[in-house]
Amino acid sequence: MSINIKQIGLSDVQILLNVSRDMFFTAFAHLNTPDDMAAYASKSFTIETLSEELANPDSYFYFAYLNDEIAGYLKLNYNKAQTEFQDPEALEIERIYVDSRFQNQQIGKQLVQFAIDKAATENLTYIWLGVWDANDKAIRFYERHGFEIFGSHDFMLGSDKQTDLLMKKPLLASLKGRDSIRLSV
Ligand SMILES: CC(C)(COP(=O)(O)OP(=O)(O)OC[C@H]1O[C@@H](n2cnc3c(N)ncnc32)[C@H](O)[C@@H]1OP(=O)(O)O)[C@@H](O)C(=O)NCCC(=O)NCCS
C-alpha cells in the first residue's frame, strides 16, 4: 500500500496528541501496568510537550496518509534535539508507529526508508534509534532494514526501569564508495 508522507506543524498538535497517544496505548498497554503507562503518557502526550517538540527546529514530525486516513507517524531528530549523542552527523528516529489496523503492509518500511533516504540525501553518517528490548517485532523490523545493535541504555516507563537497545545503520560508507569509484575513473 502506497502512502503519502507529509510533514506536520504546530496547527496539527491536537490531532498529533490523539494519534500518538492512541498508538502508544494500543502498542504497549498490554505489556505494562496501567500506572506506568499513565505516568509516561501524562508527561509525553500533552499539548504542551508536543507543542514544544513541534516548535523545535531540529525535530520533524510526519503523518503517513493512506488515502485520507492517518495510518502512522514518524518523529525525526537532528543535532541537539536527539535524545542522546547529539551528533550533528546523525539522524535519530525517535518514534515510528503504524496504526495496528495497517501493520504488516509495508507502511513501516516506507516510513523507515523515508528517514534513511532523508539522512543519506543530507550526507549524514548514520541513522540511529532506541528500541525496547522486549519489542521483538520492531527489533526484527529494524534489522531487516540494516540496523545493528551497538549499545543499550535505561529507559523509565513510569516506575519501570526498562532497557532500550540502541541500533544504528551507517550511511556514508556507500556514498564514499561511489565517490572513490568516480575519482578513480
Ligand atoms: C514496528 C512497526 C513500525 C512496523 O511497521 P509495519 O507497517 O508493520 O512494517 P512492515 O509492514 O514494513 O513490516 C512488518 C512485517 O510485515 C511483513 N510484511 C510486510 N509486507 C508483507 C507482505 N506483503 N506479505 C507478508 N509479510 C509482509 C514483513 O516481513 C515485516 O516483517 P519483519 O518485521 O519481520 O521484517 C509497527 O509494527 C509498529 O508501529 N509497532 C508498534 C509501535 C512500535 O513498536 N514502534 C517502534 C518503537 S521503537
PDB file of C-alpha atoms and ligand atoms in Angstrom:
ATOM      1  CA  MET A   1       0.000   0.000   0.000  1.00  0.00           C
ATOM      2  CA  SER A   2       1.423   3.318  -1.052  1.00  0.00           C
ATOM      3  CA  ILE A   3       1.325   6.136   1.492  1.00  0.00           C
ATOM      4  CA  ASN A   4       1.721   9.896   1.367  1.00  0.00           C
ATOM      5  CA  ILE A   5       4.179  11.208   3.924  1.00  0.00           C
ATOM      6  CA  LYS A   6       3.516  14.806   4.957  1.00  0.00           C
ATOM      7  CA  GLN A   7       5.357  16.972   7.443  1.00  0.00           C
ATOM      8  CA  ILE A   8       3.098  18.439  10.117  1.00  0.00           C
ATOM      9  CA  GLY A   9       3.307  21.650  12.144  1.00  0.00           C
ATOM     10  CA  LEU A  10       2.040  23.324  15.288  1.00  0.00           C
ATOM     11  CA  SER A  11      -1.505  23.656  13.945  1.00  0.00           C
ATOM     12  CA  ASP A  12      -1.715  19.832  13.917  1.00  0.00           C
ATOM     13  CA  VAL A  13      -0.848  19.430  17.600  1.00  0.00           C
ATOM     14  CA  GLN A  14      -4.295  18.262  18.739  1.00  0.00           C
ATOM     15  CA  ILE A  15      -4.505  15.553  16.112  1.00  0.00           C
ATOM     16  CA  LEU A  16      -0.888  14.541  16.827  1.00  0.00           C
ATOM     17  CA  LEU A  17      -1.806  14.213  20.508  1.00  0.00           C
ATOM     18  CA  ASN A  18      -4.759  11.940  19.709  1.00  0.00           C
ATOM     19  CA  VAL A  19      -2.839   9.836  17.187  1.00  0.00           C
ATOM     20  CA  SER A  20       0.357   9.436  19.215  1.00  0.00           C
ATOM     21  CA  ARG A  21      -1.455   8.686  22.470  1.00  0.00           C
ATOM     22  CA  ASP A  22      -3.776   6.132  20.859  1.00  0.00           C
ATOM     23  CA  MET A  23      -0.976   4.346  19.017  1.00  0.00           C
ATOM     24  CA  PHE A  24       1.208   4.254  22.148  1.00  0.00           C
ATOM     25  CA  PHE A  25      -1.576   2.647  24.222  1.00  0.00           C
ATOM     26  CA  THR A  26      -2.519   0.183  21.506  1.00  0.00           C
ATOM     27  CA  ALA A  27       1.117  -0.898  21.101  1.00  0.00           C
ATOM     28  CA  PHE A  28       2.219  -1.112  24.718  1.00  0.00           C
ATOM     29  CA  ALA A  29      -0.710  -1.131  27.209  1.00  0.00           C
ATOM     30  CA  HIS A  30      -0.914  -4.931  27.269  1.00  0.00           C
ATOM     31  CA  LEU A  31       2.798  -5.196  28.157  1.00  0.00           C
ATOM     32  CA  ASN A  32       2.906  -2.659  31.004  1.00  0.00           C
ATOM     33  CA  THR A  33       0.940  -1.671  34.106  1.00  0.00           C
ATOM     34  CA  PRO A  34      -1.816   0.958  33.746  1.00  0.00           C
ATOM     35  CA  ASP A  35       0.037   3.180  36.250  1.00  0.00           C
ATOM     36  CA  ASP A  36       3.323   3.107  34.307  1.00  0.00           C
ATOM     37  CA  MET A  37       1.510   3.750  31.025  1.00  0.00           C
ATOM     38  CA  ALA A  38      -0.452   6.650  32.529  1.00  0.00           C
ATOM     39  CA  ALA A  39       2.661   8.164  34.160  1.00  0.00           C
ATOM     40  CA  TYR A  40       4.584   8.129  30.876  1.00  0.00           C
ATOM     41  CA  ALA A  41       1.635   9.378  28.827  1.00  0.00           C
ATOM     42  CA  SER A  42       0.888  12.229  31.236  1.00  0.00           C
ATOM     43  CA  LYS A  43       4.333  13.684  30.500  1.00  0.00           C
ATOM     44  CA  SER A  44       4.863  12.784  26.847  1.00  0.00           C
ATOM     45  CA  PHE A  45       1.408  13.140  25.333  1.00  0.00           C
ATOM     46  CA  THR A  46       0.233  16.602  26.284  1.00  0.00           C
ATOM     47  CA  ILE A  47      -0.456  19.664  24.154  1.00  0.00           C
ATOM     48  CA  GLU A  48       2.347  21.475  25.956  1.00  0.00           C
ATOM     49  CA  THR A  49       5.040  18.800  25.439  1.00  0.00           C
ATOM     50  CA  LEU A  50       4.091  18.098  21.832  1.00  0.00           C
ATOM     51  CA  SER A  51       3.886  21.821  21.009  1.00  0.00           C
ATOM     52  CA  GLU A  52       7.418  22.282  22.324  1.00  0.00           C
ATOM     53  CA  GLU A  53       8.632  19.323  20.255  1.00  0.00           C
ATOM     54  CA  LEU A  54       6.875  20.626  17.134  1.00  0.00           C
ATOM     55  CA  ALA A  55       8.417  24.056  17.652  1.00  0.00           C
ATOM     56  CA  ASN A  56      11.938  22.633  17.938  1.00  0.00           C
ATOM     57  CA  PRO A  57      13.698  23.463  14.635  1.00  0.00           C
ATOM     58  CA  ASP A  58      15.702  20.203  14.892  1.00  0.00           C
ATOM     59  CA  SER A  59      12.650  17.931  15.258  1.00  0.00           C
ATOM     60  CA  TYR A  60      10.343  16.904  12.421  1.00  0.00           C
ATOM     61  CA  PHE A  61       7.030  15.070  12.626  1.00  0.00           C
ATOM     62  CA  TYR A  62       5.328  13.381   9.682  1.00  0.00           C
ATOM     63  CA  PHE A  63       1.969  11.712   9.199  1.00  0.00           C
ATOM     64  CA  ALA A  64       1.650   8.764   6.841  1.00  0.00           C
ATOM     65  CA  TYR A  65      -1.640   9.021   4.959  1.00  0.00           C
ATOM     66  CA  LEU A  66      -3.332   6.057   3.399  1.00  0.00           C
ATOM     67  CA  ASN A  67      -5.915   7.719   1.205  1.00  0.00           C
ATOM     68  CA  ASP A  68      -7.231  10.355   3.641  1.00  0.00           C
ATOM     69  CA  GLU A  69      -6.607   8.388   6.792  1.00  0.00           C
ATOM     70  CA  ILE A  70      -3.613   8.747   9.137  1.00  0.00           C
ATOM     71  CA  ALA A  71      -2.040   5.285   9.093  1.00  0.00           C
ATOM     72  CA  GLY A  72       1.132   6.100  11.019  1.00  0.00           C
ATOM     73  CA  TYR A  73       3.569   8.761  12.102  1.00  0.00           C
ATOM     74  CA  LEU A  74       7.267   9.433  12.382  1.00  0.00           C
ATOM     75  CA  LYS A  75       9.404  11.719  14.526  1.00  0.00           C
ATOM     76  CA  LEU A  76      12.960  12.548  13.442  1.00  0.00           C
ATOM     77  CA  ASN A  77      15.562  14.450  15.447  1.00  0.00           C
ATOM     78  CA  TYR A  78      18.721  16.252  14.337  1.00  0.00           C
ATOM     79  CA  ASN A  79      21.544  17.906  16.269  1.00  0.00           C
ATOM     80  CA  LYS A  80      20.650  18.812  19.857  1.00  0.00           C
ATOM     81  CA  ALA A  81      17.087  17.507  19.566  1.00  0.00           C
ATOM     82  CA  GLN A  82      18.458  13.953  19.554  1.00  0.00           C
ATOM     83  CA  THR A  83      17.709  12.159  22.826  1.00  0.00           C
ATOM     84  CA  GLU A  84      21.352  11.007  23.059  1.00  0.00           C
ATOM     85  CA  PHE A  85      24.742  11.728  21.472  1.00  0.00           C
ATOM     86  CA  GLN A  86      23.503  14.980  19.811  1.00  0.00           C
ATOM     87  CA  ASP A  87      25.849  14.129  16.943  1.00  0.00           C
ATOM     88  CA  PRO A  88      25.389  16.608  14.049  1.00  0.00           C
ATOM     89  CA  GLU A  89      26.404  13.795  11.670  1.00  0.00           C
ATOM     90  CA  ALA A  90      23.465  11.615  12.766  1.00  0.00           C
ATOM     91  CA  LEU A  91      19.689  11.396  12.436  1.00  0.00           C
ATOM     92  CA  GLU A  92      17.585   9.817  15.188  1.00  0.00           C
ATOM     93  CA  ILE A  93      14.288   8.068  14.548  1.00  0.00           C
ATOM     94  CA  GLU A  94      12.684   8.829  17.902  1.00  0.00           C
ATOM     95  CA  ARG A  95       9.225   7.490  17.095  1.00  0.00           C
ATOM     96  CA  ILE A  96       7.815   5.349  14.325  1.00  0.00           C
ATOM     97  CA  TYR A  97       4.300   3.989  14.662  1.00  0.00           C
ATOM     98  CA  VAL A  98       1.910   2.321  12.278  1.00  0.00           C
ATOM     99  CA  ASP A  99      -1.768   2.007  13.247  1.00  0.00           C
ATOM    100  CA  SER A 100      -2.363  -1.619  14.282  1.00  0.00           C
ATOM    101  CA  ARG A 101      -5.054  -1.935  11.582  1.00  0.00           C
ATOM    102  CA  PHE A 102      -2.463  -1.261   8.894  1.00  0.00           C
ATOM    103  CA  GLN A 103       0.622  -3.103  10.161  1.00  0.00           C
ATOM    104  CA  ASN A 104       2.431  -5.732   8.052  1.00  0.00           C
ATOM    105  CA  GLN A 105       1.511  -3.898   4.841  1.00  0.00           C
ATOM    106  CA  GLN A 106       4.874  -2.193   4.329  1.00  0.00           C
ATOM    107  CA  ILE A 107       3.839   1.177   5.719  1.00  0.00           C
ATOM    108  CA  GLY A 108       6.599   0.902   8.350  1.00  0.00           C
ATOM    109  CA  LYS A 109       9.014   0.015   5.564  1.00  0.00           C
ATOM    110  CA  GLN A 110       8.091   3.171   3.633  1.00  0.00           C
ATOM    111  CA  LEU A 111       8.465   5.325   6.765  1.00  0.00           C
ATOM    112  CA  VAL A 112      11.869   3.912   7.677  1.00  0.00           C
ATOM    113  CA  GLN A 113      13.018   4.200   4.056  1.00  0.00           C
ATOM    114  CA  PHE A 114      11.862   7.821   4.023  1.00  0.00           C
ATOM    115  CA  ALA A 115      14.067   8.520   7.062  1.00  0.00           C
ATOM    116  CA  ILE A 116      17.045   6.645   5.578  1.00  0.00           C
ATOM    117  CA  ASP A 117      16.725   8.487   2.229  1.00  0.00           C
ATOM    118  CA  LYS A 118      16.492  11.828   4.016  1.00  0.00           C
ATOM    119  CA  ALA A 119      19.600  11.184   6.099  1.00  0.00           C
ATOM    120  CA  ALA A 120      21.523   9.909   3.065  1.00  0.00           C
ATOM    121  CA  THR A 121      20.499  12.927   0.955  1.00  0.00           C
ATOM    122  CA  GLU A 122      21.669  15.191   3.763  1.00  0.00           C
ATOM    123  CA  ASN A 123      25.055  13.390   3.739  1.00  0.00           C
ATOM    124  CA  LEU A 124      24.723  12.265   7.335  1.00  0.00           C
ATOM    125  CA  THR A 125      26.987   9.471   8.544  1.00  0.00           C
ATOM    126  CA  TYR A 126      24.433   7.254  10.277  1.00  0.00           C
ATOM    127  CA  ILE A 127      20.845   6.899  11.410  1.00  0.00           C
ATOM    128  CA  TRP A 128      20.047   5.507  14.864  1.00  0.00           C
ATOM    129  CA  LEU A 129      17.241   4.742  17.301  1.00  0.00           C
ATOM    130  CA  GLY A 130      16.426   3.200  20.671  1.00  0.00           C
ATOM    131  CA  VAL A 131      14.016   0.276  20.902  1.00  0.00           C
ATOM    132  CA  TRP A 132      12.675  -1.565  23.957  1.00  0.00           C
ATOM    133  CA  ASP A 133      14.485  -4.906  24.234  1.00  0.00           C
ATOM    134  CA  ALA A 134      11.101  -6.657  24.669  1.00  0.00           C
ATOM    135  CA  ASN A 135       9.849  -5.284  21.332  1.00  0.00           C
ATOM    136  CA  ASP A 136      10.889  -8.278  19.228  1.00  0.00           C
ATOM    137  CA  LYS A 137       8.822  -7.274  16.218  1.00  0.00           C
ATOM    138  CA  ALA A 138      10.383  -3.817  15.981  1.00  0.00           C
ATOM    139  CA  ILE A 139      13.931  -5.164  16.526  1.00  0.00           C
ATOM    140  CA  ARG A 140      13.462  -7.689  13.715  1.00  0.00           C
ATOM    141  CA  PHE A 141      11.966  -4.966  11.522  1.00  0.00           C
ATOM    142  CA  TYR A 142      14.970  -2.657  12.064  1.00  0.00           C
ATOM    143  CA  GLU A 143      17.447  -5.494  11.452  1.00  0.00           C
ATOM    144  CA  ARG A 144      15.640  -6.216   8.183  1.00  0.00           C
ATOM    145  CA  HIS A 145      16.358  -2.601   7.243  1.00  0.00           C
ATOM    146  CA  GLY A 146      20.074  -2.793   8.003  1.00  0.00           C
ATOM    147  CA  PHE A 147      20.199  -1.529  11.599  1.00  0.00           C
ATOM    148  CA  GLU A 148      22.614  -3.206  14.035  1.00  0.00           C
ATOM    149  CA  ILE A 149      22.651  -3.145  17.838  1.00  0.00           C
ATOM    150  CA  PHE A 150      25.532  -1.065  19.183  1.00  0.00           C
ATOM    151  CA  GLY A 151      24.596  -0.442  22.804  1.00  0.00           C
ATOM    152  CA  SER A 152      21.801  -0.027  25.307  1.00  0.00           C
ATOM    153  CA  HIS A 153      20.507   2.412  27.882  1.00  0.00           C
ATOM    154  CA  ASP A 154      17.943   2.502  30.657  1.00  0.00           C
ATOM    155  CA  PHE A 155      14.526   3.902  29.897  1.00  0.00           C
ATOM    156  CA  MET A 156      11.958   4.748  32.583  1.00  0.00           C
ATOM    157  CA  LEU A 157       8.370   3.934  31.726  1.00  0.00           C
ATOM    158  CA  GLY A 158       6.723   5.419  34.786  1.00  0.00           C
ATOM    159  CA  SER A 159       8.362   3.499  37.647  1.00  0.00           C
ATOM    160  CA  ASP A 160       9.542   0.598  35.470  1.00  0.00           C
ATOM    161  CA  LYS A 161      13.222   0.641  34.505  1.00  0.00           C
ATOM    162  CA  GLN A 162      13.390  -0.892  31.040  1.00  0.00           C
ATOM    163  CA  THR A 163      16.271  -1.492  28.653  1.00  0.00           C
ATOM    164  CA  ASP A 164      16.364   0.177  25.269  1.00  0.00           C
ATOM    165  CA  LEU A 165      18.668  -1.313  22.661  1.00  0.00           C
ATOM    166  CA  LEU A 166      20.461   1.277  20.567  1.00  0.00           C
ATOM    167  CA  MET A 167      20.573   0.401  16.883  1.00  0.00           C
ATOM    168  CA  LYS A 168      22.293   2.170  14.019  1.00  0.00           C
ATOM    169  CA  LYS A 169      22.647   1.980  10.285  1.00  0.00           C
ATOM    170  CA  PRO A 170      25.773   3.524   8.714  1.00  0.00           C
ATOM    171  CA  LEU A 171      25.092   5.640   5.634  1.00  0.00           C
ATOM    172  CA  LEU A 172      28.218   7.331   4.393  1.00  0.00           C
ATOM    173  CA  ALA A 173      30.188   4.171   3.556  1.00  0.00           C
ATOM    174  CA  SER A 174      28.133   3.571   0.429  1.00  0.00           C
ATOM    175  CA  LEU A 175      28.377   7.212  -0.686  1.00  0.00           C
ATOM    176  CA  LYS A 176      32.136   7.256  -0.080  1.00  0.00           C
ATOM    177  CA  GLY A 177      32.416   4.060  -2.082  1.00  0.00           C
ATOM    178  CA  ARG A 178      30.660   5.741  -5.007  1.00  0.00           C
ATOM    179  CA  ASP A 179      32.919   8.812  -4.722  1.00  0.00           C
ATOM    180  CA  SER A 180      36.070   6.747  -4.812  1.00  0.00           C
ATOM    181  CA  ILE A 181      34.852   4.912  -7.909  1.00  0.00           C
ATOM    182  CA  ARG A 182      34.146   8.257  -9.577  1.00  0.00           C
ATOM    183  CA  LEU A 183      37.540   9.646  -8.585  1.00  0.00           C
ATOM    184  CA  SER A 184      39.434   6.667  -9.913  1.00  0.00           C
ATOM    185  CA  VAL A 185      37.837   6.839 -13.374  1.00  0.00           C
TER     186      VAL A 185
HETATM  187  C1  LIG B   1       7.418  -1.661  14.045  1.00  0.00           C
HETATM  188  C2  LIG B   1       6.356  -1.087  13.074  1.00  0.00           C
HETATM  189  C3  LIG B   1       6.586   0.402  12.908  1.00  0.00           C
HETATM  190  C4  LIG B   1       6.495  -1.792  11.729  1.00  0.00           C
HETATM  191  O1  LIG B   1       5.512  -1.260  10.865  1.00  0.00           O
HETATM  192  P1  LIG B   1       4.775  -2.183   9.757  1.00  0.00           P
HETATM  193  O2  LIG B   1       3.981  -1.280   8.893  1.00  0.00           O
HETATM  194  O3  LIG B   1       4.078  -3.288  10.409  1.00  0.00           O
HETATM  195  O4  LIG B   1       6.066  -2.706   8.978  1.00  0.00           O
HETATM  196  P2  LIG B   1       6.143  -3.521   7.592  1.00  0.00           P
HETATM  197  O5  LIG B   1       4.798  -3.897   7.122  1.00  0.00           O
HETATM  198  O6  LIG B   1       7.022  -2.757   6.677  1.00  0.00           O
HETATM  199  O7  LIG B   1       6.939  -4.791   8.055  1.00  0.00           O
HETATM  200  C5  LIG B   1       6.465  -5.586   9.142  1.00  0.00           C
HETATM  201  C6  LIG B   1       6.495  -7.070   8.806  1.00  0.00           C
HETATM  202  O8  LIG B   1       5.484  -7.362   7.892  1.00  0.00           O
HETATM  203  C7  LIG B   1       5.981  -8.288   6.929  1.00  0.00           C
HETATM  204  N1  LIG B   1       5.379  -7.965   5.668  1.00  0.00           N
HETATM  205  C8  LIG B   1       5.344  -6.749   5.103  1.00  0.00           C
HETATM  206  N2  LIG B   1       4.715  -6.835   3.926  1.00  0.00           N
HETATM  207  C9  LIG B   1       4.348  -8.118   3.761  1.00  0.00           C
HETATM  208  C10 LIG B   1       3.660  -8.826   2.760  1.00  0.00           C
HETATM  209  N3  LIG B   1       3.241  -8.223   1.639  1.00  0.00           N
HETATM  210  N4  LIG B   1       3.441 -10.139   2.943  1.00  0.00           N
HETATM  211  C11 LIG B   1       3.885 -10.744   4.053  1.00  0.00           C
HETATM  212  N5  LIG B   1       4.550 -10.143   5.033  1.00  0.00           N
HETATM  213  C12 LIG B   1       4.771  -8.837   4.898  1.00  0.00           C
HETATM  214  C13 LIG B   1       7.440  -8.050   6.824  1.00  0.00           C
HETATM  215  O9  LIG B   1       8.114  -9.268   6.578  1.00  0.00           O
HETATM  216  C14 LIG B   1       7.797  -7.478   8.165  1.00  0.00           C
HETATM  217  O10 LIG B   1       8.348  -8.484   8.959  1.00  0.00           O
HETATM  218  P3  LIG B   1       9.682  -8.168   9.782  1.00  0.00           P
HETATM  219  O11 LIG B   1       9.315  -7.019  10.715  1.00  0.00           O
HETATM  220  O12 LIG B   1       9.987  -9.418  10.482  1.00  0.00           O
HETATM  221  O13 LIG B   1      10.697  -7.724   8.772  1.00  0.00           O
HETATM  222  C15 LIG B   1       4.921  -1.371  13.599  1.00  0.00           C
HETATM  223  O14 LIG B   1       4.823  -2.737  13.907  1.00  0.00           O
HETATM  224  C16 LIG B   1       4.506  -0.575  14.818  1.00  0.00           C
HETATM  225  O15 LIG B   1       4.044   0.555  14.688  1.00  0.00           O
HETATM  226  N6  LIG B   1       4.608  -1.168  16.021  1.00  0.00           N
HETATM  227  C17 LIG B   1       4.118  -0.552  17.227  1.00  0.00           C
HETATM  228  C18 LIG B   1       4.946   0.618  17.642  1.00  0.00           C
HETATM  229  C19 LIG B   1       6.393   0.279  17.731  1.00  0.00           C
HETATM  230  O16 LIG B   1       6.801  -0.746  18.258  1.00  0.00           O
HETATM  231  N7  LIG B   1       7.207   1.196  17.191  1.00  0.00           N
HETATM  232  C20 LIG B   1       8.631   1.077  17.249  1.00  0.00           C
HETATM  233  C21 LIG B   1       9.056   1.646  18.527  1.00  0.00           C
HETATM  234  S1  LIG B   1      10.815   1.747  18.566  1.00  0.00           S
END
